[in-house]
Amino acid sequence: MKRDFDIYLSPSHLTGEEQKFIENAFDKNHISASGENLAGFESDLCQYLDISSCSLLNSGTSAIHLALILLGVKAGDEVLCSTFTYSATINPVRYQNAIPVLVDSERETWNMSPELLEKAIKDRITKGKKPKAIILVHLYGMPSKMNELIAIARKYEIPIIEDAAEALGSKYEDKYLGTFGELGIFSFNGNKIITTSGGGALVSDNPEYCKKANFLATQARDDAPHYQHSEIGYNYRMTNLAAGIGRGQMEVLDKRVKAKRETYNFYKSELAEFKDISFLEEPEGFYSNRWLTTILTDSYETREALRLALENENIESRPLWKPMHVQPVFKNFPASTDGSSEVLFNRGLCLPSGSDLTTKDLMRVVSVIKKVLKLRR
Ligand SMILES: *Cc1c(COP(=O)(O)O)cnc(C)c1O
C-alpha cells in the first residue's frame, strides 16, 4: 500500500527549532521518562489552549483510552461516537469492551449531528441504557456545532470527550477546540498539524483527571519505595525526547495553521470555476486549522478519476474517512445514521495539504485536477 509520492497528503514539517530541545535532552541524559522538555511542552500546551492541566502521552489513541477510563467507562457500557472519523476514535471504546453507538454527521461541518445524537440518546434510554460518554470528533480541523451538542450533553448529563486529534489550533467562538469537553485529546502523530514523531495529550480543566492519567500511564505505580500496584496500569507516557520535538513545534504552530489556511484558500480560488466541486466552508464563529483541505465532488466516479489522475502524477490524495458504521469491524454496533457520512465518503477527497507545499507544488496539483474536471464536463 505504501508508496513514494512527489507530493504527500500531510507530511511532517520540522523547523530545526526542535534540535535545541533534543540536544538538551541528550546532554542531560534525559531521553526517556523524565526531563525538562516534558514540563516545558506541558506548560506550552496549557498556555496555548488556556487550560489548567495536561497529560502528555505516547499517542492520541492512548489519550482517548485513558479519557474513557477516567469517565468510568466499563465493559458493556455504551459510548456515543462520531461515525465519520478515523478508527482510532472507536478502538479504545472496544479496549474497554464497551459498546460504540455510532452517530452520523450533519452536512454543514461534516461532524456529529446534534439531531441524530439526541435521537440516539433517546433510543438507548428507551432500550434501558443511558450512554456513559460522548466522543465527538472535529474532523479535518473543522469545529463541531458545539453549542447544540453541549446543550444536548447537559440535558442528558452525559460527559463529552473531544477528539481534537486533527484540530489543534482550531477555534469555536474564539475558544480553542479540545477545551470544551470534560476531557479533550490531541495527537502529535507525524501527519498531524504539529508532531512529536508520535504522541498525544489529554487536557482538562480538572487537574485530578490529568493527575490520574499520568498515574495510569506509568503502570499505576502507587506511592511506595518498592514497586506497588493496586490497579491495572498502562505504559502510555510520552518521552522527554518526543516532548522536545513538541516544544520546537509549538513555536511554529500558528504559522502552520496560517499555511494550512492559505492552502485551503488557494485551492478554493483556483477551483472556483467548477461549480460541481464544493469546499467545507466555515460557518460564522467557526475557525478551522484546515489540517486537510477536502473537496466534495458530484459523484464517486469524479472522485476516483481525480484520485487516480493525481496518483498517476505521483501526488497523494485520499478519499474522506470511511464511516465506522460501515467498517467490517464495527458494522454490527448500534448506529444513528441518515446516509450523510456515506455520501461524503463516496464523493469526497482530501487534497495534499502539507504546510511546506510550495506554490509550484500547489499549481501542479491544481493543474491535474483542472484537466480531469474539464474532461468530465
Ligand atoms: C490521528 C487521530 C487519532 C489518533 O491519534 P494517534 O496519535 O495516531 O494515536 C484519533 N482520532 C482522530 C480523529 C485522528 O485523526
CSV table of C-alpha atoms and ligand atoms in Angstrom, one decimal:
chain,number,residue,atom,x,y,z
A,1,MET,CA,0.0,0.0,0.0
A,2,LYS,CA,2.7,2.5,1.0
A,3,ARG,CA,4.5,4.1,-1.9
A,4,ASP,CA,6.6,7.1,-2.6
A,5,PHE,CA,5.0,10.3,-3.8
A,6,ASP,CA,6.4,13.6,-5.0
A,7,ILE,CA,3.7,15.4,-3.1
A,8,TYR,CA,2.3,13.9,0.1
A,9,LEU,CA,-1.1,14.4,1.8
A,10,SER,CA,0.2,15.7,5.1
A,11,PRO,CA,3.9,15.1,5.8
A,12,SER,CA,5.7,16.1,9.0
A,13,HIS,CA,7.1,19.6,8.8
A,14,LEU,CA,10.1,20.2,11.1
A,15,THR,CA,11.6,23.7,11.7
A,16,GLY,CA,15.0,23.0,13.1
A,17,GLU,CA,13.9,24.5,16.4
A,18,GLU,CA,13.3,21.0,17.7
A,19,GLN,CA,17.1,20.4,17.7
A,20,LYS,CA,18.0,22.5,20.7
A,21,PHE,CA,15.5,20.8,22.9
A,22,ILE,CA,16.6,17.3,21.7
A,23,GLU,CA,20.3,18.2,22.2
A,24,ASN,CA,19.5,19.4,25.7
A,25,ALA,CA,17.8,16.0,26.4
A,26,PHE,CA,20.9,14.1,25.2
A,27,ASP,CA,23.3,16.4,27.0
A,28,LYS,CA,21.5,15.7,30.3
A,29,ASN,CA,20.9,12.0,29.6
A,30,HIS,CA,17.2,12.6,29.9
A,31,ILE,CA,15.9,10.8,26.8
A,32,SER,CA,13.2,8.8,28.5
A,33,ALA,CA,10.5,9.2,31.1
A,34,SER,CA,11.7,12.4,32.8
A,35,GLY,CA,13.3,15.7,31.9
A,36,GLU,CA,12.5,19.4,31.4
A,37,ASN,CA,11.0,19.0,27.9
A,38,LEU,CA,8.1,17.2,29.4
A,39,ALA,CA,7.3,20.0,31.8
A,40,GLY,CA,8.1,22.6,29.1
A,41,PHE,CA,5.8,21.1,26.5
A,42,GLU,CA,3.1,20.5,29.0
A,43,SER,CA,3.2,24.2,30.0
A,44,ASP,CA,3.4,25.4,26.4
A,45,LEU,CA,0.3,23.4,25.6
A,46,CYS,CA,-1.7,24.6,28.6
A,47,GLN,CA,-0.8,28.2,28.0
A,48,TYR,CA,-1.6,28.0,24.3
A,49,LEU,CA,-5.0,26.4,25.0
A,50,ASP,CA,-5.7,28.4,28.1
A,51,ILE,CA,-6.4,25.2,30.1
A,52,SER,CA,-5.3,24.2,33.6
A,53,SER,CA,-3.9,20.7,33.1
A,54,CYS,CA,-2.4,18.3,30.6
A,55,SER,CA,-1.1,14.8,30.5
A,56,LEU,CA,1.5,14.0,27.8
A,57,LEU,CA,1.1,10.5,26.3
A,58,ASN,CA,2.5,8.3,23.6
A,59,SER,CA,-0.4,8.7,21.2
A,60,GLY,CA,-3.8,10.3,20.7
A,61,THR,CA,-5.3,6.8,20.9
A,62,SER,CA,-4.0,6.2,24.4
A,63,ALA,CA,-5.3,9.6,25.4
A,64,ILE,CA,-8.8,8.5,24.3
A,65,HIS,CA,-8.4,5.2,26.1
A,66,LEU,CA,-7.4,7.0,29.3
A,67,ALA,CA,-10.3,9.5,28.9
A,68,LEU,CA,-12.7,6.6,28.8
A,69,ILE,CA,-11.2,5.0,31.9
A,70,LEU,CA,-11.3,8.4,33.8
A,71,LEU,CA,-15.0,8.7,33.0
A,72,GLY,CA,-15.6,5.2,34.4
A,73,VAL,CA,-16.5,3.5,31.1
A,74,LYS,CA,-16.5,-0.2,31.7
A,75,ALA,CA,-17.4,-3.4,29.8
A,76,GLY,CA,-20.9,-3.3,28.4
A,77,ASP,CA,-21.3,0.5,28.8
A,78,GLU,CA,-22.3,2.4,25.8
A,79,VAL,CA,-20.4,5.4,24.3
A,80,LEU,CA,-21.8,7.7,21.7
A,81,CYS,CA,-19.2,8.4,19.0
A,82,SER,CA,-19.0,10.2,15.7
A,83,THR,CA,-19.1,7.6,13.0
A,84,PHE,CA,-17.4,9.8,10.4
A,85,THR,CA,-13.9,9.5,11.8
A,86,TYR,CA,-10.7,7.5,11.9
A,87,SER,CA,-10.8,4.1,13.6
A,88,ALA,CA,-8.6,5.4,16.4
A,89,THR,CA,-11.6,7.2,17.9
A,90,ILE,CA,-13.5,4.0,18.3
A,91,ASN,CA,-10.9,1.4,19.0
A,92,PRO,CA,-10.3,2.5,22.6
A,93,VAL,CA,-14.1,2.0,23.3
A,94,ARG,CA,-13.5,-1.6,22.4
A,95,TYR,CA,-10.3,-1.8,24.5
A,96,GLN,CA,-12.8,-1.3,27.4
A,97,ASN,CA,-15.2,-3.8,26.0
A,98,ALA,CA,-17.7,-1.0,25.9
A,99,ILE,CA,-20.2,-0.6,23.0
A,100,PRO,CA,-19.8,2.2,20.5
A,101,VAL,CA,-23.1,3.8,19.4
A,102,LEU,CA,-22.2,5.4,16.1
A,103,VAL,CA,-23.8,8.8,15.3
A,104,ASP,CA,-23.8,10.3,11.8
A,105,SER,CA,-22.8,13.7,10.6
A,106,GLU,CA,-24.7,16.9,9.6
A,107,ARG,CA,-23.8,18.3,6.2
A,108,GLU,CA,-22.6,21.8,7.3
A,109,THR,CA,-19.5,20.9,9.2
A,110,TRP,CA,-19.4,17.1,8.5
A,111,ASN,CA,-19.2,16.5,12.2
A,112,MET,CA,-21.7,14.9,14.7
A,113,SER,CA,-25.3,15.8,14.0
A,114,PRO,CA,-27.0,17.2,17.1
A,115,GLU,CA,-30.3,15.8,15.9
A,116,LEU,CA,-29.0,12.3,15.4
A,117,LEU,CA,-27.2,12.5,18.7
A,118,GLU,CA,-30.3,13.3,20.6
A,119,LYS,CA,-32.2,10.6,18.7
A,120,ALA,CA,-29.6,8.1,19.6
A,121,ILE,CA,-29.6,9.1,23.3
A,122,LYS,CA,-33.4,8.8,23.4
A,123,ASP,CA,-33.3,5.4,21.7
A,124,ARG,CA,-30.7,4.0,24.0
A,125,ILE,CA,-32.5,5.3,27.1
A,126,THR,CA,-35.8,3.7,25.8
A,127,LYS,CA,-33.9,0.4,25.4
A,128,GLY,CA,-32.8,0.7,29.0
A,129,LYS,CA,-29.3,2.0,28.8
A,130,LYS,CA,-28.1,5.6,29.2
A,131,PRO,CA,-24.8,6.1,27.4
A,132,LYS,CA,-21.8,6.8,29.6
A,133,ALA,CA,-19.9,9.3,27.4
A,134,ILE,CA,-19.9,11.1,24.1
A,135,ILE,CA,-16.8,11.2,21.9
A,136,LEU,CA,-17.1,13.9,19.3
A,137,VAL,CA,-14.6,14.5,16.6
A,138,HIS,CA,-13.6,17.8,15.0
A,139,LEU,CA,-12.7,16.2,11.6
A,140,TYR,CA,-10.1,17.8,9.4
A,141,GLY,CA,-9.8,20.6,11.9
A,142,MET,CA,-13.4,21.8,11.4
A,143,PRO,CA,-15.2,22.6,14.7
A,144,SER,CA,-18.3,20.6,15.5
A,145,LYS,CA,-21.6,22.5,16.3
A,146,MET,CA,-20.6,22.9,20.0
A,147,ASN,CA,-23.4,25.0,21.3
A,148,GLU,CA,-26.0,22.5,20.1
A,149,LEU,CA,-24.0,19.4,21.1
A,150,ILE,CA,-23.1,20.7,24.6
A,151,ALA,CA,-26.8,21.6,25.2
A,152,ILE,CA,-27.8,18.0,24.5
A,153,ALA,CA,-25.0,16.6,26.6
A,154,ARG,CA,-26.0,18.8,29.5
A,155,LYS,CA,-29.7,18.0,29.1
A,156,TYR,CA,-29.0,14.3,29.5
A,157,GLU,CA,-26.0,14.7,31.8
A,158,ILE,CA,-23.5,12.8,29.6
A,159,PRO,CA,-19.8,13.9,29.6
A,160,ILE,CA,-18.1,14.9,26.4
A,161,ILE,CA,-14.7,13.7,25.3
A,162,GLU,CA,-13.4,16.0,22.4
A,163,ASP,CA,-11.3,14.1,19.9
A,164,ALA,CA,-9.4,17.1,18.7
A,165,ALA,CA,-6.6,15.0,17.2
A,166,GLU,CA,-6.9,16.8,13.9
A,167,ALA,CA,-7.9,20.2,15.4
A,168,LEU,CA,-5.1,21.7,17.4
A,169,GLY,CA,-5.3,25.5,16.7
A,170,SER,CA,-8.9,25.4,15.6
A,171,LYS,CA,-11.4,27.6,17.5
A,172,TYR,CA,-15.1,27.8,18.1
A,173,GLU,CA,-16.4,31.2,19.1
A,174,ASP,CA,-12.8,32.2,19.9
A,175,LYS,CA,-12.1,29.3,22.3
A,176,TYR,CA,-9.7,26.5,21.3
A,177,LEU,CA,-11.1,23.1,20.5
A,178,GLY,CA,-10.2,20.4,23.0
A,179,THR,CA,-11.2,22.7,25.9
A,180,PHE,CA,-15.0,22.4,25.7
A,181,GLY,CA,-15.4,18.9,26.9
A,182,GLU,CA,-14.9,17.2,30.2
A,183,LEU,CA,-11.7,16.0,28.6
A,184,GLY,CA,-10.0,16.8,25.3
A,185,ILE,CA,-7.4,14.8,23.4
A,186,PHE,CA,-4.8,15.7,20.8
A,187,SER,CA,-2.5,13.7,18.6
A,188,PHE,CA,1.1,14.6,17.6
A,189,ASN,CA,1.5,11.8,15.1
A,190,GLY,CA,3.7,12.5,12.2
A,191,ASN,CA,0.9,13.6,9.8
A,192,LYS,CA,-0.9,16.0,12.2
A,193,ILE,CA,-0.6,19.8,12.3
A,194,ILE,CA,2.3,19.5,14.7
A,195,THR,CA,4.2,16.4,15.6
A,196,THR,CA,6.4,14.8,18.3
A,197,SER,CA,7.2,11.9,15.9
A,198,GLY,CA,4.4,10.0,17.7
A,199,GLY,CA,2.5,11.3,20.7
A,200,GLY,CA,-0.7,12.6,22.2
A,201,ALA,CA,-2.1,14.6,25.0
A,202,LEU,CA,-5.1,14.6,27.3
A,203,VAL,CA,-6.2,18.0,28.5
A,204,SER,CA,-8.8,19.1,31.1
A,205,ASP,CA,-9.7,21.9,33.4
A,206,ASN,CA,-10.0,19.4,36.2
A,207,PRO,CA,-6.4,18.7,37.3
A,208,GLU,CA,-7.5,15.5,39.1
A,209,TYR,CA,-8.1,13.9,35.7
A,210,CYS,CA,-4.6,14.6,34.4
A,211,LYS,CA,-3.0,13.5,37.6
A,212,LYS,CA,-4.9,10.2,37.4
A,213,ALA,CA,-4.0,9.9,33.7
A,214,ASN,CA,-0.3,10.3,34.5
A,215,PHE,CA,-0.6,7.7,37.2
A,216,LEU,CA,-2.4,5.2,34.9
A,217,ALA,CA,0.0,6.0,32.0
A,218,THR,CA,3.0,4.9,34.2
A,219,GLN,CA,1.8,1.4,35.1
A,220,ALA,CA,-0.4,2.8,38.0
A,221,ARG,CA,2.5,2.7,40.4
A,222,ASP,CA,1.5,3.5,44.0
A,223,ASP,CA,3.4,5.9,46.2
A,224,ALA,CA,5.9,3.4,47.9
A,225,PRO,CA,9.6,2.8,47.9
A,226,HIS,CA,9.2,-0.5,46.2
A,227,TYR,CA,7.0,-1.1,43.1
A,228,GLN,CA,3.5,-1.4,44.5
A,229,HIS,CA,0.3,-1.6,42.3
A,230,SER,CA,-3.3,-1.7,43.3
A,231,GLU,CA,-4.7,-1.0,39.8
A,232,ILE,CA,-4.1,-2.1,36.3
A,233,GLY,CA,-1.8,0.4,34.6
A,234,TYR,CA,-0.5,1.2,31.1
A,235,ASN,CA,2.7,2.2,29.5
A,236,TYR,CA,1.4,5.3,27.8
A,237,ARG,CA,3.7,8.2,28.8
A,238,MET,CA,5.5,10.4,26.3
A,239,THR,CA,9.3,10.5,26.4
A,240,ASN,CA,11.3,13.6,27.1
A,241,LEU,CA,12.8,13.3,23.7
A,242,ALA,CA,9.4,13.4,22.0
A,243,ALA,CA,8.4,16.3,24.2
A,244,GLY,CA,11.5,18.2,22.9
A,245,ILE,CA,10.2,17.9,19.3
A,246,GLY,CA,6.9,19.1,20.6
A,247,ARG,CA,8.4,22.2,22.2
A,248,GLY,CA,10.1,23.1,18.9
A,249,GLN,CA,6.9,22.6,17.0
A,250,MET,CA,4.8,24.7,19.4
A,251,GLU,CA,6.9,27.7,18.3
A,252,VAL,CA,5.5,27.4,14.8
A,253,LEU,CA,2.0,26.1,15.4
A,254,ASP,CA,0.3,29.4,14.5
A,255,LYS,CA,2.5,29.6,11.4
A,256,ARG,CA,1.4,26.1,10.4
A,257,VAL,CA,-2.3,27.0,10.9
A,258,LYS,CA,-1.7,30.0,8.7
A,259,ALA,CA,0.0,28.0,6.0
A,260,LYS,CA,-2.8,25.3,6.0
A,261,ARG,CA,-5.5,28.0,5.8
A,262,GLU,CA,-3.7,29.6,2.8
A,263,THR,CA,-3.5,26.3,1.1
A,264,TYR,CA,-7.3,25.9,1.5
A,265,ASN,CA,-7.8,29.4,0.1
A,266,PHE,CA,-5.5,28.7,-2.8
A,267,TYR,CA,-7.4,25.5,-3.8
A,268,LYS,CA,-10.7,27.2,-3.3
A,269,SER,CA,-9.9,30.2,-5.5
A,270,GLU,CA,-8.1,28.2,-8.2
A,271,LEU,CA,-11.1,25.7,-8.5
A,272,ALA,CA,-13.9,28.3,-8.1
A,273,GLU,CA,-15.0,27.9,-11.8
A,274,PHE,CA,-16.0,24.3,-11.1
A,275,LYS,CA,-19.5,24.6,-9.6
A,276,ASP,CA,-19.8,20.9,-9.0
A,277,ILE,CA,-16.9,20.9,-6.6
A,278,SER,CA,-17.6,22.2,-3.2
A,279,PHE,CA,-15.4,23.1,-0.2
A,280,LEU,CA,-16.0,22.7,3.5
A,281,GLU,CA,-16.9,26.3,4.5
A,282,GLU,CA,-16.6,27.8,8.0
A,283,PRO,CA,-19.9,28.8,9.4
A,284,GLU,CA,-20.0,32.1,11.4
A,285,GLY,CA,-17.9,31.7,14.6
A,286,PHE,CA,-16.1,28.6,13.4
A,287,TYR,CA,-12.3,28.7,12.8
A,288,SER,CA,-10.6,25.6,11.3
A,289,ASN,CA,-6.9,24.9,11.3
A,290,ARG,CA,-7.6,23.4,7.8
A,291,TRP,CA,-5.4,20.4,8.7
A,292,LEU,CA,-6.5,18.9,5.4
A,293,THR,CA,-8.2,20.6,2.5
A,294,THR,CA,-11.2,18.5,1.5
A,295,ILE,CA,-13.4,18.7,-1.6
A,296,LEU,CA,-16.8,17.2,-2.3
A,297,THR,CA,-17.3,16.2,-5.9
A,298,ASP,CA,-20.6,15.4,-7.8
A,299,SER,CA,-20.0,11.6,-7.8
A,300,TYR,CA,-18.0,8.6,-6.8
A,301,GLU,CA,-16.7,8.4,-10.4
A,302,THR,CA,-15.4,12.0,-10.4
A,303,ARG,CA,-13.8,11.4,-7.0
A,304,GLU,CA,-12.0,8.3,-8.3
A,305,ALA,CA,-11.0,10.0,-11.6
A,306,LEU,CA,-9.3,12.8,-9.6
A,307,ARG,CA,-7.6,10.4,-7.1
A,308,LEU,CA,-6.2,8.2,-9.9
A,309,ALA,CA,-5.1,11.1,-12.1
A,310,LEU,CA,-3.2,12.6,-9.1
A,311,GLU,CA,-1.7,9.2,-8.2
A,312,ASN,CA,-0.6,8.9,-11.8
A,313,GLU,CA,1.4,12.2,-11.3
A,314,ASN,CA,2.9,10.8,-8.0
A,315,ILE,CA,0.6,13.1,-6.0
A,316,GLU,CA,-1.0,11.6,-2.9
A,317,SER,CA,-4.7,12.3,-2.2
A,318,ARG,CA,-7.2,10.2,-0.2
A,319,PRO,CA,-10.9,9.6,0.0
A,320,LEU,CA,-12.6,11.0,3.1
A,321,TRP,CA,-12.8,8.7,6.1
A,322,LYS,CA,-14.9,5.6,5.5
A,323,PRO,CA,-17.6,5.8,8.3
A,324,MET,CA,-17.2,3.4,11.2
A,325,HIS,CA,-20.7,2.0,10.9
A,326,VAL,CA,-19.8,0.5,7.5
A,327,GLN,CA,-16.4,-0.8,8.6
A,328,PRO,CA,-16.4,-4.6,8.9
A,329,VAL,CA,-15.1,-4.4,12.4
A,330,PHE,CA,-17.8,-2.0,13.7
A,331,LYS,CA,-20.8,-2.6,11.4
A,332,ASN,CA,-22.8,-4.6,14.0
A,333,PHE,CA,-22.8,-1.9,16.7
A,334,PRO,CA,-25.9,0.3,17.1
A,335,ALA,CA,-25.9,3.4,14.9
A,336,SER,CA,-27.9,6.5,14.4
A,337,THR,CA,-27.4,7.4,10.7
A,338,ASP,CA,-29.1,9.1,7.8
A,339,GLY,CA,-26.6,8.4,5.0
A,340,SER,CA,-24.7,11.7,5.3
A,341,SER,CA,-21.3,10.4,6.0
A,342,GLU,CA,-21.6,7.6,3.4
A,343,VAL,CA,-22.2,10.3,0.7
A,344,LEU,CA,-19.2,12.2,2.0
A,345,PHE,CA,-17.1,9.1,1.8
A,346,ASN,CA,-18.2,8.3,-1.7
A,347,ARG,CA,-17.8,11.7,-3.2
A,348,GLY,CA,-15.1,13.4,-1.1
A,349,LEU,CA,-11.4,13.7,-1.5
A,350,CYS,CA,-8.6,15.0,0.8
A,351,LEU,CA,-6.1,17.1,-1.2
A,352,PRO,CA,-2.3,17.5,-0.5
A,353,SER,CA,-2.2,19.9,2.4
A,354,GLY,CA,1.4,19.9,3.7
A,355,SER,CA,2.3,23.1,5.4
A,356,ASP,CA,5.5,23.1,3.4
A,357,LEU,CA,4.0,22.9,0.0
A,358,THR,CA,5.4,25.5,-2.5
A,359,THR,CA,3.2,27.4,-4.9
A,360,LYS,CA,4.7,25.4,-7.6
A,361,ASP,CA,3.6,22.1,-5.9
A,362,LEU,CA,0.1,23.5,-5.4
A,363,MET,CA,-0.1,24.6,-9.0
A,364,ARG,CA,0.9,21.2,-10.1
A,365,VAL,CA,-1.9,19.6,-8.1
A,366,VAL,CA,-4.4,22.1,-9.3
A,367,SER,CA,-3.5,21.6,-12.9
A,368,VAL,CA,-4.1,17.9,-12.7
A,369,ILE,CA,-7.5,18.5,-11.0
A,370,LYS,CA,-8.5,21.1,-13.6
A,371,LYS,CA,-7.6,18.8,-16.5
A,372,VAL,CA,-9.8,16.0,-15.1
A,373,LEU,CA,-12.7,18.2,-14.3
A,374,LYS,CA,-12.6,19.9,-17.8
A,375,LEU,CA,-12.7,16.5,-19.5
A,376,ARG,CA,-15.7,15.4,-17.4
A,377,ARG,CA,-17.8,18.5,-18.2
B,1,LIG,C1,-4.8,10.7,14.4
B,1,LIG,C2,-6.2,10.6,15.0
B,1,LIG,C3,-6.3,9.9,16.3
B,1,LIG,C4,-5.3,9.1,16.9
B,1,LIG,O1,-4.1,9.7,17.2
B,1,LIG,P1,-2.7,8.8,17.2
B,1,LIG,O2,-1.8,9.7,17.8
B,1,LIG,O3,-2.4,8.4,15.8
B,1,LIG,O4,-3.0,7.6,18.1
B,1,LIG,C5,-7.6,9.9,16.8
B,1,LIG,N1,-8.6,10.5,16.2
B,1,LIG,C6,-8.5,11.1,15.1
B,1,LIG,C7,-9.7,11.8,14.5
B,1,LIG,C8,-7.3,11.2,14.4
B,1,LIG,O5,-7.2,11.8,13.2
